[in-house]
Short mmCIF file of C-alpha atoms in Angstrom, two decimals:
data_model
loop_
_atom_site.label_atom_id
_atom_site.label_comp_id
_atom_site.label_asym_id
_atom_site.label_seq_id
_atom_site.Cartn_x
_atom_site.Cartn_y
_atom_site.Cartn_z
CA MET A 1 6.24 -21.66 39.85
CA THR A 2 9.03 -20.92 41.11
CA GLU A 3 11.72 -20.40 38.36
CA LYS A 4 15.11 -21.10 38.40
CA VAL A 5 17.20 -17.95 38.90
CA ARG A 6 19.08 -19.31 35.40
CA ASP A 7 15.97 -19.17 33.79
CA VAL A 8 14.48 -15.09 35.11
CA ILE A 9 17.76 -14.48 33.16
CA SER A 10 17.41 -15.85 29.82
CA ARG A 11 13.97 -15.26 30.05
CA ASN A 12 14.10 -11.72 30.36
CA VAL A 13 17.54 -10.52 28.73
CA TRP A 14 16.65 -12.59 24.99
CA LYS A 15 13.66 -14.76 24.67
CA GLU A 16 11.13 -12.22 26.26
CA ASN A 17 13.45 -9.45 25.51
CA GLN A 18 10.60 -6.08 26.97
CA VAL A 19 11.64 -3.77 23.84
CA LEU A 20 12.37 -6.85 20.82
CA ARG A 21 9.46 -9.28 21.49
CA MET A 22 6.94 -7.80 24.34
CA ILE A 23 6.71 -3.96 22.78
CA LEU A 24 6.66 -2.42 26.23
CA GLY A 25 8.57 0.47 27.54
CA ILE A 26 9.40 1.77 23.75
CA CYS A 27 8.12 5.85 24.36
CA SER A 28 12.68 6.29 26.27
CA SER A 29 14.54 3.51 24.40
CA LEU A 30 13.72 5.77 21.13
CA ALA A 31 13.90 8.97 22.80
CA VAL A 32 17.94 9.21 24.03
CA THR A 33 19.06 6.76 22.43
CA ASN A 34 21.21 9.83 20.06
CA LEU A 35 24.20 9.25 22.52
CA MET A 36 25.46 6.06 24.07
CA VAL A 37 25.84 8.03 27.21
CA ASN A 38 22.32 9.47 28.28
CA SER A 39 21.02 5.68 26.58
CA LEU A 40 23.59 4.05 29.39
CA VAL A 41 22.34 6.32 32.18
CA MET A 42 18.86 5.95 31.42
CA GLY A 43 19.47 2.04 30.87
CA LEU A 44 20.96 2.04 34.57
CA GLY A 45 18.27 4.14 35.92
CA LEU A 46 15.80 2.33 34.49
CA THR A 47 16.87 -1.50 36.13
CA PHE A 48 16.89 0.40 39.29
CA VAL A 49 13.70 1.49 39.25
CA THR A 50 12.40 -2.15 38.13
CA ALA A 51 14.73 -4.45 40.24
CA LEU A 52 13.36 -1.79 43.26
CA SER A 53 9.80 -1.87 42.61
CA SER A 54 9.84 -4.80 41.71
CA LEU A 55 10.85 -6.23 45.59
CA THR A 56 8.99 -3.82 47.13
CA ILE A 57 5.79 -4.82 45.45
CA SER A 58 6.86 -8.37 45.65
CA LEU A 59 7.23 -7.68 49.29
CA LEU A 60 3.26 -5.53 49.83
CA ARG A 61 1.90 -7.73 47.32
CA ASN A 62 -0.70 -9.52 49.74
CA ALA A 63 -1.06 -6.43 52.10
CA ILE A 64 -2.12 -3.95 48.87
CA PRO A 65 -5.75 -4.23 48.50
CA HIS A 66 -6.44 -5.46 44.67
CA ARG A 67 -8.95 -2.53 43.70
CA VAL A 68 -6.83 -0.03 44.59
CA ARG A 69 -3.22 -1.75 43.14
CA MET A 70 -3.05 0.24 40.12
CA ILE A 71 -2.55 3.44 42.49
CA VAL A 72 -0.34 1.98 44.83
CA GLN A 73 2.07 0.03 42.46
CA THR A 74 2.57 4.15 40.41
CA LEU A 75 3.27 6.05 43.60
CA ILE A 76 5.80 3.45 44.47
CA ILE A 77 7.06 4.11 40.96
CA ALA A 78 6.75 7.32 41.49
CA ALA A 79 8.98 7.44 44.76
CA TYR A 80 12.05 5.80 42.74
CA VAL A 81 12.19 7.63 40.26
CA ILE A 82 12.58 10.73 42.23
CA LEU A 83 15.60 8.90 43.94
CA VAL A 84 16.91 8.73 40.63
CA ASP A 85 15.74 12.11 38.81
CA ILE A 86 17.83 13.82 42.43
CA PHE A 87 20.54 11.26 41.99
CA LEU A 88 21.02 11.92 38.45
CA LYS A 89 20.61 16.01 39.22
CA ALA A 90 22.62 16.64 42.24
CA ASN A 91 26.08 14.08 39.48
CA MET A 92 25.68 14.28 36.40
CA THR A 93 24.00 17.91 35.50
CA ASP A 94 24.48 18.28 31.82
CA ILE A 95 23.16 14.05 31.32
CA SER A 96 19.87 15.17 33.47
CA LYS A 97 18.95 17.73 31.63
CA ALA A 98 20.13 16.41 28.20
CA LEU A 99 17.66 13.62 29.38
CA GLY A 100 15.09 16.16 30.21
CA PRO A 101 11.60 14.91 31.13
CA TYR A 102 12.58 11.50 30.35
CA VAL A 103 14.02 10.84 33.82
CA GLY A 104 10.45 11.72 34.80
CA LEU A 105 8.72 9.77 31.91
CA ILE A 106 10.19 6.38 33.80
CA ILE A 107 7.33 6.21 35.36
CA THR A 108 4.92 5.49 32.74
CA ASN A 109 7.49 3.21 31.53
CA CYS A 110 5.25 0.07 30.60
CA ILE A 111 8.11 -2.32 31.14
CA ILE A 112 7.84 -1.17 35.12
CA MET A 113 4.46 -1.68 35.18
CA GLY A 114 4.60 -5.04 33.83
CA ARG A 115 6.77 -6.54 35.87
CA ALA A 116 4.58 -5.20 38.79
CA GLU A 117 1.48 -6.40 37.37
CA ALA A 118 2.73 -9.39 35.19
CA TYR A 119 5.50 -10.87 38.13
CA ALA A 120 5.74 -9.12 41.39
CA GLN A 121 2.29 -9.44 42.08
CA LYS A 122 2.82 -13.69 42.24
CA ASN A 123 5.99 -14.61 42.98
CA PRO A 124 8.33 -14.13 46.12
CA PRO A 125 10.37 -10.65 46.65
CA LEU A 126 13.98 -11.85 45.68
CA LEU A 127 12.93 -13.38 42.36
CA SER A 128 11.06 -10.35 41.71
CA MET A 129 14.33 -8.21 42.11
CA LEU A 130 15.59 -10.48 39.99
CA ASP A 131 13.25 -10.05 37.24
CA GLY A 132 12.76 -6.78 37.76
CA PHE A 133 16.14 -6.48 37.12
CA PHE A 134 17.07 -8.52 34.30
CA ALA A 135 13.57 -6.89 32.65
CA GLY A 136 16.00 -3.72 33.01
CA ILE A 137 19.51 -4.56 31.91
CA GLY A 138 17.78 -6.22 28.61
CA TYR A 139 16.70 -2.76 27.74
CA THR A 140 19.78 -1.49 28.20
CA ILE A 141 21.28 -3.79 25.93
CA VAL A 142 18.90 -3.30 23.31
CA LEU A 143 18.86 0.12 23.77
CA LEU A 144 23.19 0.20 23.83
CA ILE A 145 22.49 -1.64 20.32
CA ILE A 146 20.34 1.04 18.90
CA ALA A 147 22.76 3.83 20.16
CA LEU A 148 25.67 2.41 18.90
CA PHE A 149 24.08 2.68 15.09
CA ARG A 150 23.04 6.28 15.73
CA GLU A 151 26.25 7.68 17.20
CA PHE A 152 28.70 6.07 15.35
CA LEU A 153 27.05 6.70 11.82
CA GLY A 154 25.64 10.01 13.11
CA PHE A 155 28.49 11.97 14.89
CA GLY A 156 31.27 9.16 14.19
CA THR A 157 31.82 8.78 17.35
CA ILE A 158 31.50 6.29 19.80
CA PHE A 159 31.31 7.25 24.38
CA GLY A 160 31.76 10.58 22.86
CA PHE A 161 35.66 9.11 21.28
CA ASN A 162 36.53 9.86 17.85
CA VAL A 163 35.94 6.77 16.17
CA ASN A 164 35.47 8.33 12.29
CA PHE A 165 38.76 7.04 10.88
CA ILE A 166 37.91 6.89 7.44
CA GLY A 167 36.61 10.22 7.67
CA PHE A 168 33.15 9.44 6.07
CA GLU A 169 29.67 12.14 6.17
CA THR A 170 28.24 11.41 9.49
CA TRP A 171 24.42 11.26 8.67
CA THR A 172 22.54 14.25 10.29
CA ILE A 173 19.58 11.87 10.34
CA MET A 174 20.82 9.13 12.04
CA VAL A 175 20.37 11.60 15.42
CA MET A 176 16.56 12.99 13.79
CA PRO A 177 13.42 11.11 14.68
CA PRO A 178 13.11 8.56 11.71
CA ALA A 179 15.73 7.04 12.36
CA ALA A 180 15.30 5.87 15.93
CA PHE A 181 12.01 4.32 14.50
CA PHE A 182 13.88 2.58 11.17
CA LEU A 183 16.50 1.13 13.64
CA ILE A 184 14.19 -0.49 16.56
CA GLY A 185 11.12 -1.53 13.25
CA ILE A 186 14.68 -2.96 11.88
CA LEU A 187 16.24 -4.82 15.22
CA ILE A 188 12.00 -6.14 16.26
CA TRP A 189 12.72 -7.80 12.33
CA ILE A 190 15.90 -9.78 12.76
CA THR A 191 15.15 -11.12 16.03
CA SER A 192 11.85 -11.91 15.24
CA ASN A 193 13.69 -14.03 12.50
CA MET A 194 15.58 -15.39 14.57
CA PHE A 195 13.26 -16.95 16.81
CA ALA A 196 11.01 -17.90 13.79
CA LYS A 197 14.71 -20.06 12.75
CA GLY A 198 14.62 -21.49 16.42
CA LYS A 199 11.50 -22.82 15.94
CA ALA A 200 11.57 -24.40 12.50
CA SER A 201 15.20 -26.29 13.09
CA LYS A 202 12.98 -27.09 17.06
CA ALA A 203 10.16 -28.47 14.91
CA LYS A 204 11.92 -30.51 12.49
CA MET B 1 12.74 30.76 28.73
CA THR B 2 12.60 34.47 28.73
CA ILE B 3 11.64 34.69 25.13
CA THR B 4 7.84 34.48 25.05
CA VAL B 5 6.83 32.27 21.69
CA SER B 6 2.83 32.76 20.82
CA PRO B 7 0.46 30.63 22.01
CA LEU B 8 -0.65 30.14 18.43
CA ILE B 9 2.37 29.03 17.60
CA ILE B 10 2.93 27.09 20.27
CA PHE B 11 -0.63 25.32 19.61
CA LEU B 12 0.75 24.66 15.97
CA ALA B 13 4.11 23.82 16.38
CA SER B 14 2.88 21.07 18.75
CA ILE B 15 0.74 19.53 16.49
CA LEU B 16 3.07 19.45 12.98
CA THR B 17 6.88 20.34 14.22
CA SER B 18 7.22 18.63 17.47
CA ASN B 19 4.88 16.25 17.35
CA MET B 20 4.38 14.44 19.93
CA ILE B 21 4.66 10.70 18.67
CA LEU B 22 6.50 11.96 15.35
CA SER B 23 9.56 14.01 17.28
CA ASN B 24 9.11 13.27 21.27
CA PHE B 25 8.32 9.90 21.10
CA LEU B 26 5.80 9.66 23.93
CA GLY B 27 3.02 7.30 23.92
CA MET B 28 4.09 4.31 22.08
CA CYS B 29 3.29 1.50 23.75
CA SER B 30 -0.77 2.42 23.02
CA TYR B 31 -0.20 4.21 19.65
CA ILE B 32 1.74 0.37 18.75
CA SER B 33 -0.81 -1.68 19.93
CA ILE B 34 -3.85 0.34 19.47
CA SER B 35 -3.50 1.47 16.04
CA GLY B 36 -5.15 -2.08 13.78
CA GLU B 37 -8.03 -0.31 13.27
CA TYR B 38 -9.31 2.85 11.90
CA LYS B 39 -12.13 3.43 14.01
CA THR B 40 -10.47 2.50 17.63
CA ALA B 41 -7.11 3.87 16.75
CA SER B 42 -8.97 7.66 16.24
CA SER B 43 -11.68 7.56 19.30
CA LEU B 44 -8.37 6.29 21.53
CA GLY B 45 -6.81 10.06 19.93
CA LYS B 46 -10.45 12.20 20.74
CA SER B 47 -9.46 10.26 24.37
CA VAL B 48 -6.50 10.56 24.58
CA THR B 49 -6.65 14.60 23.37
CA LEU B 50 -9.79 15.16 25.98
CA VAL B 51 -7.38 14.22 28.69
CA MET B 52 -4.35 16.06 27.70
CA VAL B 53 -6.51 19.40 27.96
CA PHE B 54 -8.27 18.68 31.06
CA THR B 55 -4.64 17.27 33.09
CA THR B 56 -2.49 20.35 31.76
CA ILE B 57 -5.58 22.95 33.17
CA ILE B 58 -5.18 21.70 36.61
CA ASN B 59 -1.83 20.52 36.65
CA TYR B 60 0.03 24.04 35.88
CA TRP B 61 -2.82 25.47 38.64
CA VAL B 62 -1.29 22.70 40.82
CA ASN B 63 2.49 23.66 39.93
CA LYS B 64 1.79 27.41 40.40
CA LEU B 65 -0.28 27.43 43.11
CA LEU B 66 1.01 24.38 44.78
CA ILE B 67 4.62 22.88 44.15
CA VAL B 68 6.42 26.32 43.70
CA PRO B 69 5.31 28.55 46.38
CA LEU B 70 5.38 25.25 49.01
CA GLY B 71 8.79 24.63 48.03
CA LEU B 72 8.00 20.55 46.40
CA GLU B 73 9.57 20.30 43.78
CA TYR B 74 11.01 16.73 44.30
CA LEU B 75 6.97 15.93 45.26
CA GLN B 76 6.07 16.37 41.45
CA TYR B 77 5.89 13.32 39.92
CA ILE B 78 3.91 11.65 42.52
CA LEU B 79 1.33 14.86 42.30
CA PHE B 80 1.39 15.17 38.66
CA ILE B 81 0.99 11.07 37.98
CA MET B 82 -1.71 11.52 40.51
CA ILE B 83 -3.84 14.28 38.93
CA ILE B 84 -3.71 12.16 36.08
CA ALA B 85 -5.05 9.61 37.84
CA ALA B 86 -8.27 11.54 39.42
CA SER B 87 -8.58 13.14 36.16
CA VAL B 88 -9.22 10.47 33.96
CA GLN B 89 -11.20 8.51 36.68
CA ILE B 90 -13.54 12.03 37.28
CA ILE B 91 -13.61 12.44 33.49
CA GLU B 92 -14.74 9.13 32.78
CA MET B 93 -17.43 9.44 35.75
CA ALA B 94 -18.64 13.01 34.17
CA MET B 95 -18.87 11.15 30.91
CA ASP B 96 -21.00 7.95 32.53
CA ARG B 97 -23.78 10.47 33.56
CA LEU B 98 -23.73 13.43 30.88
CA LEU B 99 -22.65 11.70 27.80
CA PRO B 100 -23.20 7.68 28.25
CA ASP B 101 -22.79 7.01 24.20
CA LEU B 102 -19.78 9.34 23.88
CA HIS B 103 -19.14 6.81 27.22
CA VAL B 104 -19.85 3.81 26.18
CA LYS B 105 -17.56 4.38 22.93
CA LEU B 106 -14.65 5.52 24.64
CA GLY B 107 -15.12 4.07 28.23
CA ILE B 108 -12.65 0.51 27.14
CA PHE B 109 -9.60 3.54 26.57
CA LEU B 110 -10.07 6.08 29.65
CA PRO B 111 -8.52 3.32 31.53
CA LEU B 112 -5.34 2.43 29.91
CA ILE B 113 -4.54 6.59 28.97
CA THR B 114 -3.39 6.88 32.85
CA VAL B 115 -0.08 5.14 31.98
CA ASN B 116 -0.03 6.84 28.09
CA CYS B 117 3.78 8.91 28.74
CA ALA B 118 2.21 11.22 25.71
CA ILE B 119 -0.07 12.82 29.01
CA LEU B 120 2.81 12.89 31.49
CA GLY B 121 5.03 14.34 28.93
CA THR B 122 3.22 16.98 28.71
CA THR B 123 2.63 18.29 31.43
CA LEU B 124 6.05 17.93 32.23
CA PHE B 125 7.31 19.42 28.88
CA MET B 126 4.69 22.58 29.93
CA VAL B 127 7.12 23.14 33.47
CA ILE B 128 10.40 22.73 32.24
CA ARG B 129 9.91 25.22 29.55
CA ASP B 130 8.02 27.54 31.78
CA TYR B 131 4.45 28.45 29.68
CA SER B 132 2.29 30.75 30.67
CA PHE B 133 -1.53 30.04 31.65
CA ILE B 134 -2.80 30.23 27.84
CA GLN B 135 0.73 28.61 26.01
CA SER B 136 0.23 25.69 28.17
CA VAL B 137 -3.61 24.77 26.91
CA LEU B 138 -2.78 25.46 23.44
CA PHE B 139 -0.21 23.56 24.10
CA GLY B 140 -2.01 20.57 25.53
CA LEU B 141 -4.22 20.83 23.07
CA GLY B 142 -2.09 21.26 20.19
CA SER B 143 -0.08 17.84 21.91
CA GLY B 144 -3.47 15.80 22.09
CA ILE B 145 -4.43 16.83 18.67
CA GLY B 146 -0.58 16.05 17.13
CA TRP B 147 -1.56 12.56 18.54
CA TRP B 148 -4.41 11.79 17.36
CA LEU B 149 -2.70 12.47 14.08
CA ALA B 150 -0.61 10.56 13.98
CA ILE B 151 -1.85 7.88 15.01
CA SER B 152 -4.95 8.23 13.03
CA ALA B 153 -2.85 8.30 9.80
CA LEU B 154 -0.74 5.33 10.52
CA ALA B 155 -4.14 3.39 12.06
CA ALA B 156 -4.99 4.21 8.43
CA ILE B 157 -2.30 3.05 5.98
CA ARG B 158 -1.82 -0.17 8.37
CA GLU B 159 -5.70 -0.93 7.73
CA LYS B 160 -4.84 0.01 3.83
CA MET B 161 -1.63 -2.66 4.53
CA GLY B 162 -3.77 -5.67 5.34
CA LYS B 163 -3.93 -6.86 2.00
CA ALA B 164 0.19 -6.81 1.33
CA LYS B 165 2.50 -9.53 0.91
CA LEU B 166 5.39 -8.39 3.92
CA PRO B 167 8.63 -10.49 4.73
CA LYS B 168 7.17 -12.69 7.55
CA GLY B 169 9.29 -11.29 10.97
CA LEU B 170 8.41 -7.84 10.04
CA GLU B 171 4.52 -8.11 10.29
CA GLY B 172 2.18 -6.15 13.51
CA PRO B 173 4.97 -4.11 15.07
CA GLY B 174 7.97 -4.00 13.00
CA ILE B 175 6.26 -2.73 10.02
CA ALA B 176 4.47 -0.13 12.13
CA PHE B 177 7.79 1.32 13.43
CA ILE B 178 9.31 1.36 9.54
CA ILE B 179 5.51 3.71 8.66
CA THR B 180 5.74 6.00 11.11
CA GLY B 181 9.66 6.13 10.45
CA ILE B 182 8.54 7.09 7.29
CA MET B 183 5.76 9.66 8.63
CA ALA B 184 8.15 11.22 11.30
CA LEU B 185 10.69 11.65 7.69
CA ALA B 186 7.36 13.98 5.86
CA PHE B 187 7.04 14.93 9.24
CA ILE B 188 10.18 16.73 9.31
CA GLY B 189 8.82 18.75 6.16
CA PHE B 190 7.13 20.66 8.73
CA SER B 191 10.82 21.83 10.53
CA GLY B 192 11.03 25.27 8.90
CA ILE B 193 7.74 26.19 9.86
CA PHE B 194 7.66 27.37 13.43
CA SER B 195 9.79 26.35 15.97
CA ILE B 196 9.80 25.90 20.17
CA THR B 197 12.65 23.65 21.58
#
């Protein structure tokens, strides 16, 4: 049951978007979305880890004994996360500080484990890598959407550039935790409405 | 961090002002998916608290006696996650022997806790903030209780809301996030009392 590449892309980015449809990987997606730069780095880091750990797990899928697979997968993921962490510490010290423990927490991000369990276990390496890659891209897009609203309304900036031309009062609440919960709730609402409509029009 | 914060303040702050879920967003996956029923949510909260205290104690000593003296900081994540996985196993086995009733109740949740970000998060916060032993234990306990409080509150609210009519797309996780947002707003009210960052 090999899928076409196009299906892999549309499934991971939209139809089964990990954050909005599967409700996975929420922890980090809320914590880092107060600035767009942080979200972009976080998203790319996660994409990197998901793609490569899916590839590795898929390559080893026949060699890993079934009963210890969880711990093996966790170790593989942890190894890649350490790479990301060291890279960020060396090249982007500020962002690495701002992200704090959330880089290390990529290890326990359910998206990676979910992709490994649900896909890389049963599929060939290259396809698994693509699957992981686009799952990460879907995640990054959602992060950027949330961060766009939070940064624009909270600081009046986008990617650090001032775009507050009208000079409106910035909403402190947007950079605080509650706004993240409201925004993701609303995004989930919008997407599930869109899917409900799509289904209804197909039924006709 | 040079200023030492009183352990008691850390304990209270980690429950109220720096709540693991409501202000650090940790442990969301199980928080959203297992909050449909008050009883199960509460038992999950208890087991998370137990595991959290246990792992902060072990990870504190591992960090102090093994990682720092040997300069193994780059292996931190791997060691921590392995210790968490192992201690969950040990707690499960010990519970099976000593408290079989409790094990039947909590058993299904224990393996899930390994991948709960709140546990690893607590350990990482402890290391980054450079807590002393007593501070770490109370931080772990407080974070666990805070997590328990938040998931029980959400589950109780969702149970009451079972009868309410909601817009279709908002059912399930959507409304859970909105409720959590309102809860987080309420918890901001505590923010003047103590603060740890």
